[in-house]
Coordinates of C-alpha atoms in Angstrom, one line a residue:
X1 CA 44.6 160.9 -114.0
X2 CA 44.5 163.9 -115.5
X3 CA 48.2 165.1 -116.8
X4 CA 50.0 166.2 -120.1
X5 CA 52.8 167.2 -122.1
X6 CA 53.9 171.1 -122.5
X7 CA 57.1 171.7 -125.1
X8 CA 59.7 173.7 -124.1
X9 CA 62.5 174.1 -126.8
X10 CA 63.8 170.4 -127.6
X11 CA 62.0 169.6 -124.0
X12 CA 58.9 168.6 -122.9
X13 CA 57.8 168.3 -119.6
X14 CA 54.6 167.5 -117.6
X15 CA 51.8 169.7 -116.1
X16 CA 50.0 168.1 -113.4
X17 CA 47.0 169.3 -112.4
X18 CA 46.3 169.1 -108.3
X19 CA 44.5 166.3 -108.5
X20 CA 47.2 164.5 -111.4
X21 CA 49.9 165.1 -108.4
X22 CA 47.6 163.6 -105.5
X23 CA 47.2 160.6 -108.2
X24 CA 50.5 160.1 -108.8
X25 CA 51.5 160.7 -105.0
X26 CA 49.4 158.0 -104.1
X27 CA 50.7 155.3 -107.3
X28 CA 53.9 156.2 -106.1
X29 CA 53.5 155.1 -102.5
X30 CA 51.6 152.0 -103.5
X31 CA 54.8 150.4 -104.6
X32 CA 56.4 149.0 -101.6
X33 CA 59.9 149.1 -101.1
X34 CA 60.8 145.3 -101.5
X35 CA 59.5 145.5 -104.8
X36 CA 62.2 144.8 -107.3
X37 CA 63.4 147.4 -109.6
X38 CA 61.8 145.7 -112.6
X39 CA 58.2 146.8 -111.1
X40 CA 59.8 150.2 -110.5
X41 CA 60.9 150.0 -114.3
X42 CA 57.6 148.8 -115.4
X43 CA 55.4 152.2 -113.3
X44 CA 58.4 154.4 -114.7
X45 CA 57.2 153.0 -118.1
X46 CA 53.3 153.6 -117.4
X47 CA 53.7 156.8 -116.6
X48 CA 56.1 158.3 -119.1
X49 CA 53.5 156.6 -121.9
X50 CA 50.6 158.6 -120.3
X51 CA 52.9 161.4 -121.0
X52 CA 53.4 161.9 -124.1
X53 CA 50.2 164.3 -125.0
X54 CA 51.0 168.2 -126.1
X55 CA 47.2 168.3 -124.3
X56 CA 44.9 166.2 -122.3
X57 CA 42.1 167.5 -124.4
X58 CA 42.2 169.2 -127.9
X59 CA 39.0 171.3 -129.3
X60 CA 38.1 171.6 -132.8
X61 CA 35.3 174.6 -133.0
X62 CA 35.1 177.2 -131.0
X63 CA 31.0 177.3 -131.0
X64 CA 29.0 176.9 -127.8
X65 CA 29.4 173.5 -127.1
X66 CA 33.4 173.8 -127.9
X67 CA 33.8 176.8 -125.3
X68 CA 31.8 175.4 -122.5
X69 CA 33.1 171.9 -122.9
X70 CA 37.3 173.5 -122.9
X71 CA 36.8 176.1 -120.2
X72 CA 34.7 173.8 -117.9
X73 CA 37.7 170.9 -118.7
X74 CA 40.2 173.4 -117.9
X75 CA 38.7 174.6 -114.9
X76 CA 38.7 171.0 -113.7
X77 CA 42.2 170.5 -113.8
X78 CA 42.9 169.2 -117.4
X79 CA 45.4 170.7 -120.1
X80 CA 43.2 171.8 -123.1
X81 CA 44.0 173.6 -126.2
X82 CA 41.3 174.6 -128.9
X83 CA 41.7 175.7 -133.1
X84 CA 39.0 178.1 -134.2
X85 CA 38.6 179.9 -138.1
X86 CA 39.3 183.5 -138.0
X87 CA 36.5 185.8 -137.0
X88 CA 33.9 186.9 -139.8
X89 CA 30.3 187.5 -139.5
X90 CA 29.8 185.0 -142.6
X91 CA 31.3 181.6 -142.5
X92 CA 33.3 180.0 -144.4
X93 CA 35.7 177.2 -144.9
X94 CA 38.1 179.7 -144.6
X95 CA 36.6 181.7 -141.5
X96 CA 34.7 181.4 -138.8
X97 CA 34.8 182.7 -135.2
X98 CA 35.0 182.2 -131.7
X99 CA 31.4 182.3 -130.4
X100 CA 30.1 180.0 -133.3
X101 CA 27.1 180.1 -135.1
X102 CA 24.7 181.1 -132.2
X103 CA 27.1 184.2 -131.2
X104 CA 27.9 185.5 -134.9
X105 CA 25.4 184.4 -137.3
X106 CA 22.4 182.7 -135.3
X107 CA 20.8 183.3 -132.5
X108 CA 21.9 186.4 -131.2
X109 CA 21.9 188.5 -134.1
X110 CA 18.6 186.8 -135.3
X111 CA 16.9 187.9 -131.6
X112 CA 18.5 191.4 -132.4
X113 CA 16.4 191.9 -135.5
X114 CA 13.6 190.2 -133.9
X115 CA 13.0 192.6 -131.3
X116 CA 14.1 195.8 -134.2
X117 CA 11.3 193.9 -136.5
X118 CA 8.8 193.9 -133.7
X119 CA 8.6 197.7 -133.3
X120 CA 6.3 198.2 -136.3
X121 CA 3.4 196.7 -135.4
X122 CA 4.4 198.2 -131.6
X123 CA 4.3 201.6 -133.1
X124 CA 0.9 200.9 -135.0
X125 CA -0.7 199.4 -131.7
X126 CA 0.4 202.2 -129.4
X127 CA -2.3 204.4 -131.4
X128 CA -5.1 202.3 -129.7
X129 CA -3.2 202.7 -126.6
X130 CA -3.8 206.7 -127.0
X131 CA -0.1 207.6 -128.8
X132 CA -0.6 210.3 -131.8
X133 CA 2.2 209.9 -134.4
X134 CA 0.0 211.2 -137.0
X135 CA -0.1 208.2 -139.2
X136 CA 3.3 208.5 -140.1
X137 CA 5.9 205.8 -138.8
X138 CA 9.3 206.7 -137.2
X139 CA 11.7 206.2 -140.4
X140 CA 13.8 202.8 -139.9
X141 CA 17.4 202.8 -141.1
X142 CA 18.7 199.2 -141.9
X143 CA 22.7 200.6 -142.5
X144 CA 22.1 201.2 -138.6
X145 CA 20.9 198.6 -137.3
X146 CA 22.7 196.1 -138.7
X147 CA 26.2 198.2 -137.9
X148 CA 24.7 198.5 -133.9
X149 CA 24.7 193.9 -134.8
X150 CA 27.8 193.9 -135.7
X151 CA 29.4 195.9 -133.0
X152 CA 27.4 193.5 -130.5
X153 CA 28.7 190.4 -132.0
X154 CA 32.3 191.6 -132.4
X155 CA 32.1 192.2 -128.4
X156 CA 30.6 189.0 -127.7
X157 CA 33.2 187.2 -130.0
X158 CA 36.0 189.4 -127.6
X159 CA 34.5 188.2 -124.9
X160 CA 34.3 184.4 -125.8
X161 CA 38.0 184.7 -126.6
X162 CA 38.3 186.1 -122.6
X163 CA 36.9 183.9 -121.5
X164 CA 39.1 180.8 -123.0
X165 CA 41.7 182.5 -121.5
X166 CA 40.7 183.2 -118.0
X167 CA 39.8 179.5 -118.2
X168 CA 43.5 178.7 -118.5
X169 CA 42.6 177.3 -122.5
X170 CA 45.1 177.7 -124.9
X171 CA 43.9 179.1 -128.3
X172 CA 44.9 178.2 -132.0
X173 CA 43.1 180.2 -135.1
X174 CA 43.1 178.4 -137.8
X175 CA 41.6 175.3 -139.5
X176 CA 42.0 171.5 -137.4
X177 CA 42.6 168.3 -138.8
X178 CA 42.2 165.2 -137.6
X179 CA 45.7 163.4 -138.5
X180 CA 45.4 160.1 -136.3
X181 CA 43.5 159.3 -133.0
X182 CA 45.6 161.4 -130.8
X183 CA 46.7 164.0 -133.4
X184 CA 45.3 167.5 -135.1
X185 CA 47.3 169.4 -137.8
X186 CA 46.5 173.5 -137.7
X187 CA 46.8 175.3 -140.7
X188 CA 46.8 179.1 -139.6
X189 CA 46.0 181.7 -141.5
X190 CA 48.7 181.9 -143.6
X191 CA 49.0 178.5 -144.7
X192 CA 51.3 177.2 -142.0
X193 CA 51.0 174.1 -140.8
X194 CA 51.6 172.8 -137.1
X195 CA 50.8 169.2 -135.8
X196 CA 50.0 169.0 -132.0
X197 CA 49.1 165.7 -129.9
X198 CA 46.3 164.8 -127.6
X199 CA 45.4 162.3 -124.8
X200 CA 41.7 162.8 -126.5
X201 CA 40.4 165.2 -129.1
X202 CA 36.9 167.1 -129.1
X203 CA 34.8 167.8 -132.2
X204 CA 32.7 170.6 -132.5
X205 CA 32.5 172.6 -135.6
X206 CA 28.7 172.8 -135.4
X207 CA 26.8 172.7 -138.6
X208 CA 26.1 175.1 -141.8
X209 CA 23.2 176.5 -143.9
X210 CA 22.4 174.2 -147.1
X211 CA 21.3 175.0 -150.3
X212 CA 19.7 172.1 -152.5
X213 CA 20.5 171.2 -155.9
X214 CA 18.7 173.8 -158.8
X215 CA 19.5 175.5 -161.6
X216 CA 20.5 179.2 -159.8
X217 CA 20.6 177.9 -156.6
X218 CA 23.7 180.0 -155.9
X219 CA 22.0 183.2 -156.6
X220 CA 20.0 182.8 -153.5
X221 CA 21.7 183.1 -149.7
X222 CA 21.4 182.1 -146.7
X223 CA 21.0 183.0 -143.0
X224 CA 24.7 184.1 -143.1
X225 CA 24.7 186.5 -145.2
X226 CA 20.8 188.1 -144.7
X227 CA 22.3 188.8 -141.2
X228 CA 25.4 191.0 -143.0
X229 CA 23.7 193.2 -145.5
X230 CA 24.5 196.2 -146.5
X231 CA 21.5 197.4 -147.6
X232 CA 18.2 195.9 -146.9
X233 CA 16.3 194.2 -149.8
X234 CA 12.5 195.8 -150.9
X235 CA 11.6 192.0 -151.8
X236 CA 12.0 188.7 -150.1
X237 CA 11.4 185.1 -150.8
X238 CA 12.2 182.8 -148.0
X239 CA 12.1 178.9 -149.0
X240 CA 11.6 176.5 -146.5
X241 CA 9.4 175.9 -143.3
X242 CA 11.6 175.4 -140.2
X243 CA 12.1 177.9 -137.5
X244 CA 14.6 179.8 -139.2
X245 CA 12.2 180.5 -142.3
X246 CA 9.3 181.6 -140.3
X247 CA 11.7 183.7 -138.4
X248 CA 13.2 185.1 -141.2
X249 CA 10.1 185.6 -142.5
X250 CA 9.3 188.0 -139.8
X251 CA 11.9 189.7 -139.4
X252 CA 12.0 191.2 -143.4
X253 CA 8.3 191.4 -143.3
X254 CA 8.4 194.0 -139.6
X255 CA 11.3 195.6 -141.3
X256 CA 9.4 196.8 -144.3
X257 CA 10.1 194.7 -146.7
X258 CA 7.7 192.7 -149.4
X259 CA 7.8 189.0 -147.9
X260 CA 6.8 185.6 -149.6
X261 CA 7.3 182.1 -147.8
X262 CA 8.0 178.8 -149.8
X263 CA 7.2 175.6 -147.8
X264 CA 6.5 172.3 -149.0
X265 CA 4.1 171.0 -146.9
X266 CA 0.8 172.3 -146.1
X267 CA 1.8 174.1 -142.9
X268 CA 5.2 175.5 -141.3
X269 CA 7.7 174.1 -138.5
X270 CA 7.0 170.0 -139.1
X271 CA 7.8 168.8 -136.2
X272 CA 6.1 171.1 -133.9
X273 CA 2.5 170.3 -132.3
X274 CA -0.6 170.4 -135.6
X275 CA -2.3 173.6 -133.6
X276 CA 0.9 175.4 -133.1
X277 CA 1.2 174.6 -136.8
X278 CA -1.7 176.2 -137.9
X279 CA -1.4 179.1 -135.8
X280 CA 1.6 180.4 -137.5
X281 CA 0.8 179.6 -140.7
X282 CA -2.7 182.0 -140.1
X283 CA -0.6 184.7 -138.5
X284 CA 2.2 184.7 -140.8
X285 CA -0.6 185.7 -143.5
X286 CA -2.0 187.8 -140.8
X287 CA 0.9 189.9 -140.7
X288 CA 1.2 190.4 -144.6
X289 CA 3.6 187.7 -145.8
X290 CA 2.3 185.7 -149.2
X291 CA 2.2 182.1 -148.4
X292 CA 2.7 179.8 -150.6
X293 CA 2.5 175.7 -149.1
X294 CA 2.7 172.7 -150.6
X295 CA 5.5 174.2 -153.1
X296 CA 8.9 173.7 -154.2
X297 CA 11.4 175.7 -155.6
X298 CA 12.5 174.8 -159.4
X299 CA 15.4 177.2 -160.6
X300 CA 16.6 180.7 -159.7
X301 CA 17.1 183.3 -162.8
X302 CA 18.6 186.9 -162.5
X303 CA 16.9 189.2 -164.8
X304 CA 18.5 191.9 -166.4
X305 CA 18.0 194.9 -164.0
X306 CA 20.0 192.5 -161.1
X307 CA 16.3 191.3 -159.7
X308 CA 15.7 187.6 -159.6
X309 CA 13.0 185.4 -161.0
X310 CA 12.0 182.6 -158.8
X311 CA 9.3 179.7 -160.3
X312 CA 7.9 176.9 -158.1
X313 CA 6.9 173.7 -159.4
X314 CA 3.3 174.8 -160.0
X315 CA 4.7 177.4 -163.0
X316 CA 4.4 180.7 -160.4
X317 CA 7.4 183.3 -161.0
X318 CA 8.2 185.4 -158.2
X319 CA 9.7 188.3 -159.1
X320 CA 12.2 189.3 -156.4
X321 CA 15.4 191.6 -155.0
X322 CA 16.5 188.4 -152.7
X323 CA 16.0 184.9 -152.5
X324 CA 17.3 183.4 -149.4
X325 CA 17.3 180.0 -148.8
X326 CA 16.3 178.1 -145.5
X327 CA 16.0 174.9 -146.5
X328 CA 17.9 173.2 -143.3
X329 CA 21.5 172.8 -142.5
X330 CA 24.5 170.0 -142.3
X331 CA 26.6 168.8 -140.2
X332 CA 30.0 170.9 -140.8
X333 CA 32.6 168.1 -141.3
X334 CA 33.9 168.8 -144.7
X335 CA 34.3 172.3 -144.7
X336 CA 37.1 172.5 -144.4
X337 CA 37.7 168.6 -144.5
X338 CA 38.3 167.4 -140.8
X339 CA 39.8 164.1 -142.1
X340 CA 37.5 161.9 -139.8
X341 CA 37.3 159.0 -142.4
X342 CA 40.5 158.7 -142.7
X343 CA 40.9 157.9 -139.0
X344 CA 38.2 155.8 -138.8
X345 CA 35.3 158.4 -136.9
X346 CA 32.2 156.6 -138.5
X347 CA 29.4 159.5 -140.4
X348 CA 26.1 158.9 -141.2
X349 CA 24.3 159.7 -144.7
X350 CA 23.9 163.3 -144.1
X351 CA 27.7 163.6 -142.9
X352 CA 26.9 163.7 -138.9
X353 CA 29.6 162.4 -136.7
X354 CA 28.1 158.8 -135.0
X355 CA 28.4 159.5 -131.6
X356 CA 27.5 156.7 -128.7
X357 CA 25.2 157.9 -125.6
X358 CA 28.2 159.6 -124.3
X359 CA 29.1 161.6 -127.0
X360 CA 32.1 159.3 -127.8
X361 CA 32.7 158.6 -131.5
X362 CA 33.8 154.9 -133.4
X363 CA 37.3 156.1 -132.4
X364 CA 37.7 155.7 -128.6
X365 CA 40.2 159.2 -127.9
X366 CA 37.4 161.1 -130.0
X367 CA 34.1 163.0 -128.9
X368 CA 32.1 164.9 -130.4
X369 CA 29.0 167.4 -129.4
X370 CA 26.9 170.2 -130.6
X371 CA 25.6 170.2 -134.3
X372 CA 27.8 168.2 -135.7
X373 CA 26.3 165.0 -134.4
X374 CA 22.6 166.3 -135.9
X375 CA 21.1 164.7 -132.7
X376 CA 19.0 168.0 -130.8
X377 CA 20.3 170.9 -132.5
X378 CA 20.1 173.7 -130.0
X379 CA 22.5 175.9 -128.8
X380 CA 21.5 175.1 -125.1
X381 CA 21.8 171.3 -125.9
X382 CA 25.5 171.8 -127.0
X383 CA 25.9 173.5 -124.0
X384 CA 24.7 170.5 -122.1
X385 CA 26.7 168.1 -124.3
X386 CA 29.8 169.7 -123.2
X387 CA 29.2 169.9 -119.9
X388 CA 28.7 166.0 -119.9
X389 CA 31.9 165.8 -121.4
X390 CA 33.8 167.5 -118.9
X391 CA 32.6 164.9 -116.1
X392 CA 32.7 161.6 -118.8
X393 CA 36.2 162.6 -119.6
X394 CA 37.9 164.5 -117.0
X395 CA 36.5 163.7 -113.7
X396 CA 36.0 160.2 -114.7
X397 CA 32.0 160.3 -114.1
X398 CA 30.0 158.6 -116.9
X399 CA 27.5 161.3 -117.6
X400 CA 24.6 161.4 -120.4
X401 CA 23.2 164.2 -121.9
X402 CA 19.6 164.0 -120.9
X403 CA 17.0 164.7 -124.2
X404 CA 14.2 164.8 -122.5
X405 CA 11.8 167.6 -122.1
X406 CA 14.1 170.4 -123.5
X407 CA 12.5 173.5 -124.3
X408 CA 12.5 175.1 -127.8
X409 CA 11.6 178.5 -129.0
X410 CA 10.4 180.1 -132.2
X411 CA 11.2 183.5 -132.5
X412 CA 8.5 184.3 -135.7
X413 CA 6.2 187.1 -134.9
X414 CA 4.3 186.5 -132.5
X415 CA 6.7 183.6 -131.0
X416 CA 6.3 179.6 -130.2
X417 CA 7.4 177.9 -127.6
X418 CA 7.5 174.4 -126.6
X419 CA 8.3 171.7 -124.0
X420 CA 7.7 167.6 -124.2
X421 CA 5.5 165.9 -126.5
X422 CA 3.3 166.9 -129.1
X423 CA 0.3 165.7 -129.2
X424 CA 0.6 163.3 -132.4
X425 CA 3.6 161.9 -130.3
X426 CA 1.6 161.2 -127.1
X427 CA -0.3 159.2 -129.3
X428 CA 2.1 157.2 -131.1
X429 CA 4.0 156.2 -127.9
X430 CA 0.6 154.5 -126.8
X431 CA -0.5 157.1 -124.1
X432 CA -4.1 158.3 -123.8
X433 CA -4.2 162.6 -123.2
X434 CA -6.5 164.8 -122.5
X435 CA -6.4 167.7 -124.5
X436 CA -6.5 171.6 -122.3
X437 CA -6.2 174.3 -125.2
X438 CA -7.3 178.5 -124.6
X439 CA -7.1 180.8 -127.7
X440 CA -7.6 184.8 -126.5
X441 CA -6.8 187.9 -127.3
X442 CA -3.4 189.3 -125.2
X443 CA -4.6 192.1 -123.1
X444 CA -1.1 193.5 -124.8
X445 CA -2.9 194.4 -128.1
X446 CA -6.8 194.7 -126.7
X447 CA -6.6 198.3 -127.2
X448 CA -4.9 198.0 -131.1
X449 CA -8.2 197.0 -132.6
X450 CA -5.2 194.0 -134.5
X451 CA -6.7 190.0 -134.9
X452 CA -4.3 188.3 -133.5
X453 CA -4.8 185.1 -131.2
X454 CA -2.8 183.8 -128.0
X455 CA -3.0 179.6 -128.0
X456 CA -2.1 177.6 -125.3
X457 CA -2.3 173.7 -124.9
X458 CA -1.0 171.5 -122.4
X459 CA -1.0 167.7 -122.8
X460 CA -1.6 165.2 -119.6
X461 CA -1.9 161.4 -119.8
X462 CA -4.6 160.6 -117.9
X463 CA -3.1 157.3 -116.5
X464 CA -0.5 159.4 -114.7
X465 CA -2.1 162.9 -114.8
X466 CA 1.0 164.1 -115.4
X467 CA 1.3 167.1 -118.3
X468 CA 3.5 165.7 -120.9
X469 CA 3.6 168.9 -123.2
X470 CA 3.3 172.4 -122.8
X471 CA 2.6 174.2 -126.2
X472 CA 2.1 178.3 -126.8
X473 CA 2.1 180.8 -129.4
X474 CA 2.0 184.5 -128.0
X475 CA 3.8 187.7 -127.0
X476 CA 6.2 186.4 -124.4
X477 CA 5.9 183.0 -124.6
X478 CA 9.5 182.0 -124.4
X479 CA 9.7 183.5 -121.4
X480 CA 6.8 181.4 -119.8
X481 CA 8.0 178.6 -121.3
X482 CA 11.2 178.4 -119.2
X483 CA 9.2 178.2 -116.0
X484 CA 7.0 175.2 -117.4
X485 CA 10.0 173.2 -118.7
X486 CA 10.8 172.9 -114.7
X487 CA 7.8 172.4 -114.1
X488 CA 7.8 169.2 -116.8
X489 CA 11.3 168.3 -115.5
X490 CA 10.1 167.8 -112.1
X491 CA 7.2 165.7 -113.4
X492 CA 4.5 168.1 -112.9
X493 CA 0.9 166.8 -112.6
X494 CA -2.3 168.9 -114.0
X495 CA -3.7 168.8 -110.4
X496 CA -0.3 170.8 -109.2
X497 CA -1.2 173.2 -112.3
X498 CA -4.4 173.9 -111.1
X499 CA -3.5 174.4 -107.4
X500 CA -1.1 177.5 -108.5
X501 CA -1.9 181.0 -108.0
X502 CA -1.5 182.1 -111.1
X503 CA -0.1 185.6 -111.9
X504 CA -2.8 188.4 -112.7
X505 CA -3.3 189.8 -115.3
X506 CA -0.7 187.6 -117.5
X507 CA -1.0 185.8 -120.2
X508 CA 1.5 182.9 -118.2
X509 CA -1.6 182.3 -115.7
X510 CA -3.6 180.7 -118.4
X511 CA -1.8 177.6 -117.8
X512 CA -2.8 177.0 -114.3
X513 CA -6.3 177.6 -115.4
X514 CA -7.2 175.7 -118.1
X515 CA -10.2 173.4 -116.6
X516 CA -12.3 172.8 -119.4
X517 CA -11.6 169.4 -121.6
X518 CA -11.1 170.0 -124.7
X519 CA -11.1 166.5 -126.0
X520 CA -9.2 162.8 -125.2
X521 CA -7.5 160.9 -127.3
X522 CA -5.5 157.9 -127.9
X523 CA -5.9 154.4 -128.2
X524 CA -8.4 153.8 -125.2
X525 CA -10.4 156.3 -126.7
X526 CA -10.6 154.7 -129.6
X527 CA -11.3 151.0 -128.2
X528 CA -14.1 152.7 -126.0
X529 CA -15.3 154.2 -129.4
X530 CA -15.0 150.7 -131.1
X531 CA -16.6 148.9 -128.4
X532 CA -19.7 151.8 -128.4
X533 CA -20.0 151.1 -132.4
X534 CA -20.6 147.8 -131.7
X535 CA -23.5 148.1 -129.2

């Protein structure tokens, strides 16, 4: 039953959505008439007790997962309410933003300066392609583009805000605090404090950039703020290996400015399939960045003409304008303090919120989804999270998120994408693969006279023949990537690959050509190989 409490003056009364009235309708004309006025008492008593919420569900974050999972609630009939930081394109524990991280300070701003980072080497290539700008490049003007950013992200947070509304949400800006299982204190802007009730509250305050533990660490910043400057730096040094890094990475590097990478392992984006690996780290060189693997950062000195002075752990100083730092992020549950130990919400080591499989926390009246459990990361995935939510919790309809197969994307220059299993993880889980990769030249840059290779791999076990990973770097490979996560969703098989048309001339119809083996392995591959060294 889906019903709560609104405040009117010294009065409260209840909104019922449609479905709350049928409910109750029906509860109501269950009771037969000889029932004694103690049973009457006793239903009176039921349903004054379900009653007494200010909101059916109550939002902290306004991110992805915290809009999608409020609207869609609200749309379904129940009375929701959500808190979000004031707007600003650098969080904070003091601000923050209806839109979240993705809208304001992730991924759309980030593909923004992708696709302005991407026109250099366009502009170089079009020569090949018979364009004369007489070796000089079109002049670039950071001030601008980042001003055109901000205007975009400032709609986009309007719009998120709309949005809530239309939905029937009612909005709070400020900070939340969990006060008790069915309570959030609001702190607005200034420093007012307001405690509403709910019949269950929703965390999702997403996650932050973090900076580790070294002398000067501080003097670097993070993804944040190399979104919001003024003025773009001559001299980057990006530490760490994820995604963002290698994005990052790109981006100063097509902008014009002088790029090193810090990783500590011997190749970029752990996690991701060993080729794909490799492939970036070649084409991050390619394009002009100075890598430097299997290093780590020491301490962070500013020099005395405002530059910075960055040494590794094998003695190298990097002279440099900016160090940012991209060294991973945490879950954002103390900043501000959301007072979840206090109430019993269990965290992990690294601060997550311990959700079960249906994103409820040790505290049965509170979820949570999005970053903030650290399980898939991904804007799309909070997206998901929240819409399981809305049918666990409001229509009544036990719903998990489903983890498997999601597709991922890699916006460095040129981009990764990804669906299912690598092929270190086929392996591990037992399965034996055969292996399809293609590494060509894009007809896209044929003409430029640039080195730079297309790969493609897919991934089938060969006791079901069905393709268990789909793996690409390229020009447009997010975009082909979509298509084969259906594909992988539906259980694809490499015979149904090979039996599409593919799409000519296209990079995409690579995949449904790949015929020649490019090698097996796995465990039967290795007992075959153990049975032929015995013979």
């Amino acid at each position: 039953m889906s019903l709560s409490v609104a405040r009117h003056g010294a009065t409260a009364f209840p909104i019922f959505s449609n479905a709350a009235k049928r409910n109750l309708r029906q509860l109501s004309a269950s009771i037969p008439a000889r029932h004694s006025r103690r049973h009457a008492r006793a239903f009176s008593v039921k349903i004054s007790a379900e009653m007494e919420y200010d909101y059916d569900i109550f939002t902290i974050g306004g991110g992805s997962g915290g809009v999608r999972a409020s609207r869609m609630s609200s749309q379904a009939g129940a009375k929701v309410g959500l808190v979000e930081l004031p707007y600003s394109p650098i969080s904070s524990a003091t601000t923050g933003g209806l839109g979240g991280t993705c809208v304001i300070r992730g991924c759309v701003p980030k593909k923004l300066l992708v696709y302005g980072s991407a026109f250099e080497s366009e502009f170089r290539d079009a020569v090949g392609f018979g364009w004369d700008h007489g070796d000089k490049m079109p002049e670039f003007s950071w001030e601008r583009l980042i001003a055109a950013k901000n205007g975009e992200i400032e709609r986009l947070n309007g719009i998120y805000g709309r949005l809530l509304d239309g939905a029937g949400v009612e909005k709070y800006e400020g900070a939340g605090r969990v006060t008790g299982p069915n309570s959030v204190e609001i702190i607005d802007v200034d420093g007012n404090k307001k405690t509403i009730t709910a019949k269950t509250i929703l965390l999702a305050p997403g996650g932050r950039a973090w900076k580790p533990d070294i002398p000067g660490a501080d003097l670097g910043i993070t993804s944040d703020e190399a979104l919001a400057f003024e003025h773009q730096p001559k001299r980057v040094v990006v530490i760490g290996g994820g995604y963002i890094a290698v994005e990052f990475a790109g981006i100063f590097q097509g902008l014009g400015s002088e790029v090193n990478i810090v990783y500590r392992a011997d190749l970029p984006l752990r996690g991701f399939d060993q080729e794909i690996r490799e492939t970036v780290a070649t084409n991050l060189a390619a394009r002009g960045a100075g890598v430097h693997a299997g290093a780590n950062p020491v301490s962070i000195a500013k020099n005395d003409d405002g530059s910075l002075t960055l040494t590794l752990n094998d003695g190298t100083k990097i002279e440099t304008d900016c160090v940012m730092w991209a060294t991973g992020r945490v879950p954002n549950t103390d900043r501000p303090d959301l007072g979840l130990k206090e109430v019993g919400v269990e965290l992990d080591s690294k601060g997550a919120v311990v959700v079960d499989e249906y994103s409820k926390t040790t505290v049965p009246s509170i979820y949570a989804v999005g970053d903030v459990t650290n399980r898939v990361n991904l804007t799309p995935v909070a997206l998901m999270e929240g819409m399981a939510f809305k049918d666990t919790v409001v229509l009544g309809k036990p719903t998990k998120p489903d983890y498997e197969n999601i597709p991922s994307a890699v916006f460095c220059q040129p981009p990764v994408a990804t669906v299912g299993m690598t092929e270190a993880e086929a392996v591990a889980k037992g399965m034996t693969c055969d292996i399809y990769t293609s590494t060509f030249t894009p007809m896209k840059i044929s003409l430029a006279g640039r080195v730079e290779k297309a790969f493609m791999k897919l991934i089938v076990d060969t006791a079901t023949d069905k393709v268990v990973g789909a793996h690409m770097v390229g020009p447009d490979s997010a975009e082909i990537m979509q298509g084969i996560g259906i594909a992988l969703k539906c259980g694809a098989t490499k015979k149904q690959f090979d039996s599409t048309v593919g799409i000519h001339p296209s990079s995409a119809e690579e995949f449904v050509t790949m015929r020649t083996l490019t090698r097996t392995v796995g465990p039967k591959v290795a007992e075959k190989e153990a049975v032929g060294a015995k013979m």
